[in-house]
Amino acid sequence: MGPRLPSAPKTPVSDWSTRAPSGNTSANWRRAFELYRKDDPETAGIRGRHLSTLLALTPWLMVANLVSGGLLGAAVVPISPRLFGAWGAALIIVVLLAMRAWQRSRHRTPGAASIRAAHRSTLHAAILGLLWGVVPLLWFPDAEPAAQLLIGTLTAGMMAAGAFALSPLPRASLVWVAILLLGALGALATSAHPLAVAVSLLLGAYAVICAIGAIASGHQATALLRSEREAFRQQELVRLLLRDFEEHATEALWELDSKGHLLHVSARLGQWLKREPDNLLGASMLDELEQRRAEGLEVLRAAMAEGRPFRKVVLHFGGAEEHWWSLSGKPTAGSEDQAPGWRGVAVDVTAEHLAQRRLVQLAHFDSVTGLANRVTLRERLDAMCAAGNSGTLFAVDLDHFKAINDSFGHSVGDAVLRLVGERLCARVRADDVVARLGGDEFAILVHRNLGADGTMALAQRLLAAFEEPCVVDGRRLQVGLSLGAVLVPEHGDQVEELMQRVDLALYEAKATGRGKAALYNNALGDRNRRRTLIETELYHAAERGELRLHWQPRVDLDSWRIVGAEALLRWRHPVLGEVSPAEFIPIAEQTGSIHTLGTWVLEEACRTGAVQLPELLLSVNVSTLQLRGDAFDRLVLDVLSRTGLPAHRLELELTESVFVEGVEETLACLRRLQVRGVRVALDDFGTGYSSLSYLRRFPFDTLKIDRSFIQEVTDQPDASALVGTMVAMAEALGMRAVAEGIETQEQLAQLGQLGCREIQGYFISRPVELSVLQKLLSDWGKRPTAPTIHSMERGLRAAQR
């Protein structure tokens, strides 16, 4: 039964892919016959598999053909022995040829087959089909009923069995069924039996069903082969990816049996365990890890004992080559080719842990000195407070460290910081904390309360440790300290409170002079609270109407007239009362509110002068901070425009700090204002940073001589000489000299003798409210006149002689 098949293909199968069967019948039929049209490697491989499958069945099929032929002979030999002999000889020849092909090809690996090989299989099926197709034509009409029954059964059986066996090759199957069907129908056509037609129709229906079933079966067989090929290709891809993964990735794959023995060891895992992979096969992974004293095995053992997956279990290996692994794995249920066990991946996370350790180091320790940083100090201080322990906290600030950095560079500065840290550590106990907070700020946390005397004694030892210069690269650099200290818990039991109060103590030490130490006391806290209140309330002082201007007149000695007035800011707070400008102006400059205050003073002075103080020159003090940027000159001109005050009646008073920073930018702003007619005065001349080069580069309109010189002008010859020089210099530079702070008649006479022509001070008037100044202006004619003043000068000179 079945055709003689061609030799098995010799080309190895290497391309494995699949195409899923479609639910469309016509599409399935078209795909069933692709074997005879497409010659791509995939289809060729499938043809080869189908032909190889039929070739493997050849012995059984041929035996079935011989047995069937023997049964047929028993029925028909009595009818025509010679004819059966010829037919039997033909069958034997076909069987022998088929067995010969099978013998030659049975040990060959299935490979690709050509379209021609598929066509040959159809031809072979047709030859064998013809041998069986002529059987009913030759012997069915003349046979006895018993023989007819045998012939009919053989024909139907051969048709069905052959269609099924040849189903992977649909054309061969159809040819086989068609030939046997035609032979049977031809035999039935010669019969006059009434049921012959019905049997013919029934046989035709069976043949159609056999054909459809054979094609469907062949299609499924082809689809199965395609699926196998795709699965094989996917396996090869996965195997390739795994091999590439193991060769290039930082991870290592592992696989265990149910007892925890290694079934698969990647080269990387062997490298990590410092053993050949083959030598690790069959070894217990947990034992291998335990021998290397891995920390964290308890979690791994528990997970594997409970049979539950685990993820990112970190193992730490100490020793000279410290490293970390992260293991993830899950149990496998097992399959036909795999026993149950465990499968997972190991990742070397040493770099991540070292980086994390470095981050912790950076987060808690200073990178320059290696000392604890602010975070660590606060943590230790917080722990001390939480435990109710006592201690002493020092704040340390280096004196003039910025000059070292600027002069010698940051590398020398860093070396100095390290030396400072070493000297501080050498003066305290090992369990105390020495921390660098940043810049030139350090702190020391002593784990015992030293008391007031002990704290100051340690502070003096720390100060003494820096009497000797720090030697860096052969340079002897003098470094000094200022220290503040608080006691825990006497001065607080909260971190923020203690840090704030130790800073107050440090500020106090700096205020009393460099190289000093101060212990916190309640008075420092009171001053800080007052400063905080001033800082907060100052922002709202103008809008609450708490600010006002006082005016101090300026007198020309030649005409003895009031020619100007200086606007001076005053602040009366509802709680603090009258706050001195000497107290709130520095705070305003530090907090930035000086811009708001300065704008308010400028607008109020110009508005008042334009309407209520006609013809007077109005002097307004300007902070150096207001001049920074390019908006101040526009602000001044805008105020003059809105208030209607002529520009030549406004004089801006600047202190000599204007020459400290941003000189060119400041001078450019002042020049723009001077061009528009605004006068500029240099206030407190002689006490600050001014130099003759700056006075030459910017022609101030007025020099106001500081009151510190005026106070001694009648008592100290050098003070008188300096004032005379200042007056002469001002005249030489085309400026007017104004003496500030005149309080006595003798000072007035001496200044007149030195050639000073304008004065200002308590001798004329204290700073007063606007109404008082207006009354002073109206009553000024009742005061001594200029000639009387000159008489005073002559009397003073006579008394001196």
CSV table of N, CA and C in Angstrom, one decimal, residues 614-706:
chain,number,residue,atom,x,y,z
A,614,PRO,N,11.3,125.8,49.8
A,614,PRO,CA,11.8,126.4,48.6
A,614,PRO,C,13.2,127.0,48.7
A,615,GLU,N,13.9,126.9,47.6
A,615,GLU,CA,15.3,127.5,47.4
A,615,GLU,C,16.4,126.8,48.2
A,616,LEU,N,16.0,125.9,49.1
A,616,LEU,CA,17.1,125.2,49.9
A,616,LEU,C,17.6,124.0,49.1
A,617,LEU,N,18.9,123.7,49.2
A,617,LEU,CA,19.6,122.6,48.7
A,617,LEU,C,19.3,121.4,49.6
A,618,LEU,N,18.7,120.3,49.0
A,618,LEU,CA,18.3,119.2,49.9
A,618,LEU,C,19.3,118.0,49.7
A,619,SER,N,19.8,117.6,50.8
A,619,SER,CA,20.8,116.5,50.9
A,619,SER,C,20.1,115.2,51.3
A,620,VAL,N,20.3,114.2,50.5
A,620,VAL,CA,19.7,112.9,50.8
A,620,VAL,C,20.9,111.8,50.8
A,621,ASN,N,21.0,111.1,51.9
A,621,ASN,CA,22.0,110.0,52.0
A,621,ASN,C,21.6,108.8,51.1
A,622,VAL,N,22.6,108.3,50.4
A,622,VAL,CA,22.4,107.1,49.5
A,622,VAL,C,23.3,106.0,49.9
A,623,SER,N,22.8,104.8,50.1
A,623,SER,CA,23.6,103.7,50.4
A,623,SER,C,24.3,103.2,49.2
A,624,THR,N,25.5,102.7,49.4
A,624,THR,CA,26.3,102.1,48.2
A,624,THR,C,25.5,101.0,47.5
A,625,LEU,N,24.7,100.2,48.2
A,625,LEU,CA,24.0,99.2,47.6
A,625,LEU,C,22.9,99.7,46.6
A,626,GLN,N,22.4,100.9,46.9
A,626,GLN,CA,21.4,101.5,45.9
A,626,GLN,C,22.0,101.8,44.6
A,627,LEU,N,23.3,102.0,44.6
A,627,LEU,CA,24.0,102.5,43.3
A,627,LEU,C,24.3,101.3,42.4
A,628,ARG,N,24.3,100.1,42.9
A,628,ARG,CA,24.7,98.9,42.1
A,628,ARG,C,23.6,98.6,41.1
A,629,GLY,N,23.9,98.4,39.9
A,629,GLY,CA,23.0,98.2,38.8
A,629,GLY,C,22.8,99.5,38.0
A,630,ASP,N,22.0,99.4,37.0
A,630,ASP,CA,21.9,100.6,36.1
A,630,ASP,C,20.5,101.3,36.2
A,631,ALA,N,19.8,101.1,37.4
A,631,ALA,CA,18.4,101.6,37.5
A,631,ALA,C,18.4,102.8,38.4
A,632,PHE,N,19.4,103.0,39.2
A,632,PHE,CA,19.3,104.1,40.2
A,632,PHE,C,19.2,105.5,39.6
A,633,ASP,N,20.0,105.8,38.6
A,633,ASP,CA,19.9,107.1,38.0
A,633,ASP,C,18.5,107.3,37.4
A,634,ARG,N,17.9,106.3,36.8
A,634,ARG,CA,16.6,106.4,36.2
A,634,ARG,C,15.6,106.7,37.3
A,635,LEU,N,15.8,106.0,38.5
A,635,LEU,CA,14.9,106.2,39.6
A,635,LEU,C,14.9,107.7,40.1
A,636,VAL,N,16.1,108.2,40.2
A,636,VAL,CA,16.3,109.6,40.7
A,636,VAL,C,15.6,110.6,39.8
A,637,LEU,N,15.8,110.4,38.5
A,637,LEU,CA,15.2,111.3,37.5
A,637,LEU,C,13.7,111.2,37.5
A,638,ASP,N,13.2,110.0,37.7
A,638,ASP,CA,11.8,109.8,37.7
A,638,ASP,C,11.2,110.5,38.9
A,639,VAL,N,11.8,110.4,40.1
A,639,VAL,CA,11.3,111.0,41.3
A,639,VAL,C,11.3,112.6,41.1
A,640,LEU,N,12.4,113.1,40.5
A,640,LEU,CA,12.5,114.5,40.3
A,640,LEU,C,11.3,115.0,39.4
A,641,SER,N,11.0,114.2,38.4
A,641,SER,CA,10.0,114.5,37.4
A,641,SER,C,8.6,114.5,38.1
A,642,ARG,N,8.4,113.5,38.9
A,642,ARG,CA,7.1,113.4,39.5
A,642,ARG,C,6.8,114.4,40.6
A,643,THR,N,7.9,114.8,41.3
A,643,THR,CA,7.7,115.7,42.5
A,643,THR,C,7.9,117.2,42.0
A,644,GLY,N,8.5,117.4,40.9
A,644,GLY,CA,8.7,118.8,40.4
A,644,GLY,C,9.9,119.5,41.0
A,645,LEU,N,10.8,118.8,41.7
A,645,LEU,CA,12.0,119.4,42.3
A,645,LEU,C,13.0,119.6,41.2
A,646,PRO,N,13.6,120.8,41.1
A,646,PRO,CA,14.7,121.0,40.1
A,646,PRO,C,15.9,120.1,40.5
A,647,ALA,N,16.6,119.6,39.5
A,647,ALA,CA,17.7,118.7,39.7
A,647,ALA,C,18.8,119.4,40.5
A,648,HIS,N,19.0,120.7,40.3
A,648,HIS,CA,20.2,121.4,40.9
A,648,HIS,C,19.9,121.6,42.4
A,649,ARG,N,18.7,121.3,42.9
A,649,ARG,CA,18.4,121.5,44.3
A,649,ARG,C,18.5,120.1,45.1
A,650,LEU,N,18.9,119.1,44.4
A,650,LEU,CA,19.1,117.8,45.0
A,650,LEU,C,20.6,117.4,45.1
A,651,GLU,N,21.0,117.1,46.3
A,651,GLU,CA,22.4,116.6,46.5
A,651,GLU,C,22.4,115.2,47.1
A,652,LEU,N,23.0,114.3,46.5
A,652,LEU,CA,23.1,112.9,47.0
A,652,LEU,C,24.4,112.8,47.7
A,653,GLU,N,24.3,112.3,49.0
A,653,GLU,CA,25.5,112.1,49.8
A,653,GLU,C,25.9,110.7,49.9
A,654,LEU,N,27.1,110.4,49.5
A,654,LEU,CA,27.7,109.1,49.5
A,654,LEU,C,28.8,109.0,50.5
A,655,THR,N,29.0,107.8,51.1
A,655,THR,CA,30.1,107.6,51.9
A,655,THR,C,31.3,107.0,51.1
A,656,GLU,N,32.4,107.0,51.7
A,656,GLU,CA,33.6,106.6,51.0
A,656,GLU,C,33.6,105.1,50.7
A,657,SER,N,32.7,104.3,51.2
A,657,SER,CA,32.6,102.9,50.8
A,657,SER,C,32.2,102.7,49.4
A,658,VAL,N,31.8,103.8,48.7
A,658,VAL,CA,31.4,103.7,47.3
A,658,VAL,C,32.6,103.3,46.4
A,659,PHE,N,33.8,103.5,47.0
A,659,PHE,CA,35.1,103.2,46.2
A,659,PHE,C,35.6,101.8,46.5
A,660,VAL,N,34.8,101.0,47.2
A,660,VAL,CA,35.3,99.6,47.5
A,660,VAL,C,35.1,98.6,46.4
A,661,GLU,N,33.9,98.6,45.8
A,661,GLU,CA,33.5,97.6,44.8
A,661,GLU,C,32.7,98.2,43.7
A,662,GLY,N,32.9,97.8,42.5
A,662,GLY,CA,32.1,98.3,41.4
A,662,GLY,C,32.3,99.8,41.1
A,663,VAL,N,33.6,100.3,41.2
A,663,VAL,CA,33.8,101.7,41.2
A,663,VAL,C,33.4,102.3,39.9
A,664,GLU,N,33.8,101.6,38.8
A,664,GLU,CA,33.6,102.2,37.5
A,664,GLU,C,32.1,102.3,37.2
A,665,GLU,N,31.3,101.3,37.5
A,665,GLU,CA,29.9,101.3,37.3
A,665,GLU,C,29.2,102.4,38.2
A,666,THR,N,29.7,102.6,39.4
A,666,THR,CA,29.1,103.6,40.3
A,666,THR,C,29.4,105.0,39.8
A,667,LEU,N,30.7,105.2,39.4
A,667,LEU,CA,31.1,106.5,38.9
A,667,LEU,C,30.3,106.9,37.6
A,668,ALA,N,30.1,105.9,36.7
A,668,ALA,CA,29.3,106.2,35.5
A,668,ALA,C,27.9,106.6,35.8
A,669,CYS,N,27.3,105.9,36.8
A,669,CYS,CA,25.9,106.3,37.2
A,669,CYS,C,25.9,107.7,37.8
A,670,LEU,N,26.9,108.1,38.6
A,670,LEU,CA,26.9,109.4,39.2
A,670,LEU,C,27.1,110.5,38.2
A,671,ARG,N,28.0,110.1,37.2
A,671,ARG,CA,28.2,111.1,36.1
A,671,ARG,C,26.9,111.4,35.3
A,672,ARG,N,26.2,110.4,35.1
A,672,ARG,CA,24.9,110.6,34.3
A,672,ARG,C,24.0,111.5,35.1
A,673,LEU,N,23.9,111.3,36.4
A,673,LEU,CA,23.1,112.2,37.2
A,673,LEU,C,23.7,113.6,37.3
A,674,GLN,N,25.0,113.8,37.4
A,674,GLN,CA,25.6,115.1,37.5
A,674,GLN,C,25.4,115.9,36.2
A,675,VAL,N,25.4,115.2,35.0
A,675,VAL,CA,25.1,115.9,33.8
A,675,VAL,C,23.7,116.4,33.8
A,676,ARG,N,22.8,115.8,34.5
A,676,ARG,CA,21.4,116.3,34.5
A,676,ARG,C,21.2,117.4,35.6
A,677,GLY,N,22.3,117.7,36.3
A,677,GLY,CA,22.2,118.8,37.3
A,677,GLY,C,22.2,118.4,38.7
A,678,VAL,N,22.1,117.1,39.0
A,678,VAL,CA,22.1,116.6,40.4
A,678,VAL,C,23.5,116.8,41.0
A,679,ARG,N,23.5,117.3,42.2
A,679,ARG,CA,24.8,117.5,42.9
A,679,ARG,C,25.2,116.2,43.6
A,680,VAL,N,26.5,116.0,43.8
A,680,VAL,CA,27.0,114.8,44.5
A,680,VAL,C,27.9,115.2,45.6
A,681,ALA,N,27.7,114.7,46.8
A,681,ALA,CA,28.6,115.0,47.9
A,681,ALA,C,29.3,113.8,48.4
A,682,LEU,N,30.5,113.9,48.9
A,682,LEU,CA,31.2,112.8,49.5
A,682,LEU,C,31.1,113.0,51.0
A,683,ASP,N,30.4,112.1,51.7
A,683,ASP,CA,30.1,112.3,53.1
A,683,ASP,C,31.2,111.6,53.9
A,684,ASP,N,31.4,112.1,55.2
A,684,ASP,CA,32.3,111.5,56.1
A,684,ASP,C,33.7,111.4,55.5
A,685,PHE,N,34.1,112.4,54.8
A,685,PHE,CA,35.4,112.4,54.1
A,685,PHE,C,36.6,112.3,55.2
A,686,GLY,N,37.5,111.4,54.8
A,686,GLY,CA,38.7,111.3,55.7
A,686,GLY,C,38.7,110.1,56.6
A,687,THR,N,37.6,109.3,56.6
A,687,THR,CA,37.5,108.2,57.5
A,687,THR,C,37.4,106.8,56.7
A,688,GLY,N,37.4,106.9,55.4
A,688,GLY,CA,37.1,105.6,54.7
A,688,GLY,C,38.2,105.3,53.7
A,689,TYR,N,37.8,105.0,52.4
A,689,TYR,CA,38.7,104.4,51.4
A,689,TYR,C,39.0,105.3,50.3
A,690,SER,N,38.6,106.6,50.4
A,690,SER,CA,38.8,107.5,49.3
A,690,SER,C,40.3,107.8,49.1
A,691,SER,N,40.7,108.0,47.8
A,691,SER,CA,42.0,108.4,47.5
A,691,SER,C,42.0,109.6,46.6
A,692,LEU,N,43.1,110.3,46.4
A,692,LEU,CA,43.1,111.4,45.6
A,692,LEU,C,42.8,111.1,44.1
A,693,SER,N,43.2,109.9,43.7
A,693,SER,CA,42.9,109.5,42.3
A,693,SER,C,41.4,109.4,42.1
A,694,TYR,N,40.6,108.9,43.0
A,694,TYR,CA,39.2,108.9,42.8
A,694,TYR,C,38.6,110.3,42.9
A,695,LEU,N,39.1,111.1,43.7
A,695,LEU,CA,38.6,112.5,43.8
A,695,LEU,C,38.9,113.2,42.5
A,696,ARG,N,40.1,112.9,41.9
A,696,ARG,CA,40.4,113.6,40.6
A,696,ARG,C,39.5,113.0,39.5
A,697,ARG,N,39.3,111.7,39.5
A,697,ARG,CA,38.5,111.1,38.4
A,697,ARG,C,37.0,111.5,38.4
A,698,PHE,N,36.5,111.7,39.7
A,698,PHE,CA,35.1,112.1,39.7
A,698,PHE,C,35.0,113.5,40.5
A,699,PRO,N,34.7,114.5,39.8
A,699,PRO,CA,34.6,115.8,40.5
A,699,PRO,C,33.4,116.0,41.4
A,700,PHE,N,33.5,115.5,42.6
A,700,PHE,CA,32.3,115.7,43.5
A,700,PHE,C,32.1,117.2,43.7
A,701,ASP,N,30.8,117.6,43.9
A,701,ASP,CA,30.5,119.0,44.2
A,701,ASP,C,30.8,119.4,45.6
A,702,THR,N,30.7,118.5,46.5
A,702,THR,CA,30.9,118.8,47.9
A,702,THR,C,31.7,117.8,48.6
A,703,LEU,N,32.6,118.2,49.6
A,703,LEU,CA,33.3,117.3,50.5
A,703,LEU,C,32.8,117.6,51.9
A,704,LYS,N,32.2,116.7,52.6
A,704,LYS,CA,31.7,116.9,53.9
A,704,LYS,C,32.7,116.2,54.9
A,705,ILE,N,33.4,117.1,55.6
A,705,ILE,CA,34.5,116.7,56.5
A,705,ILE,C,33.9,116.0,57.7
A,706,ASP,N,34.4,114.8,58.1
A,706,ASP,CA,33.7,114.0,59.1
A,706,ASP,C,33.9,114.7,60.5
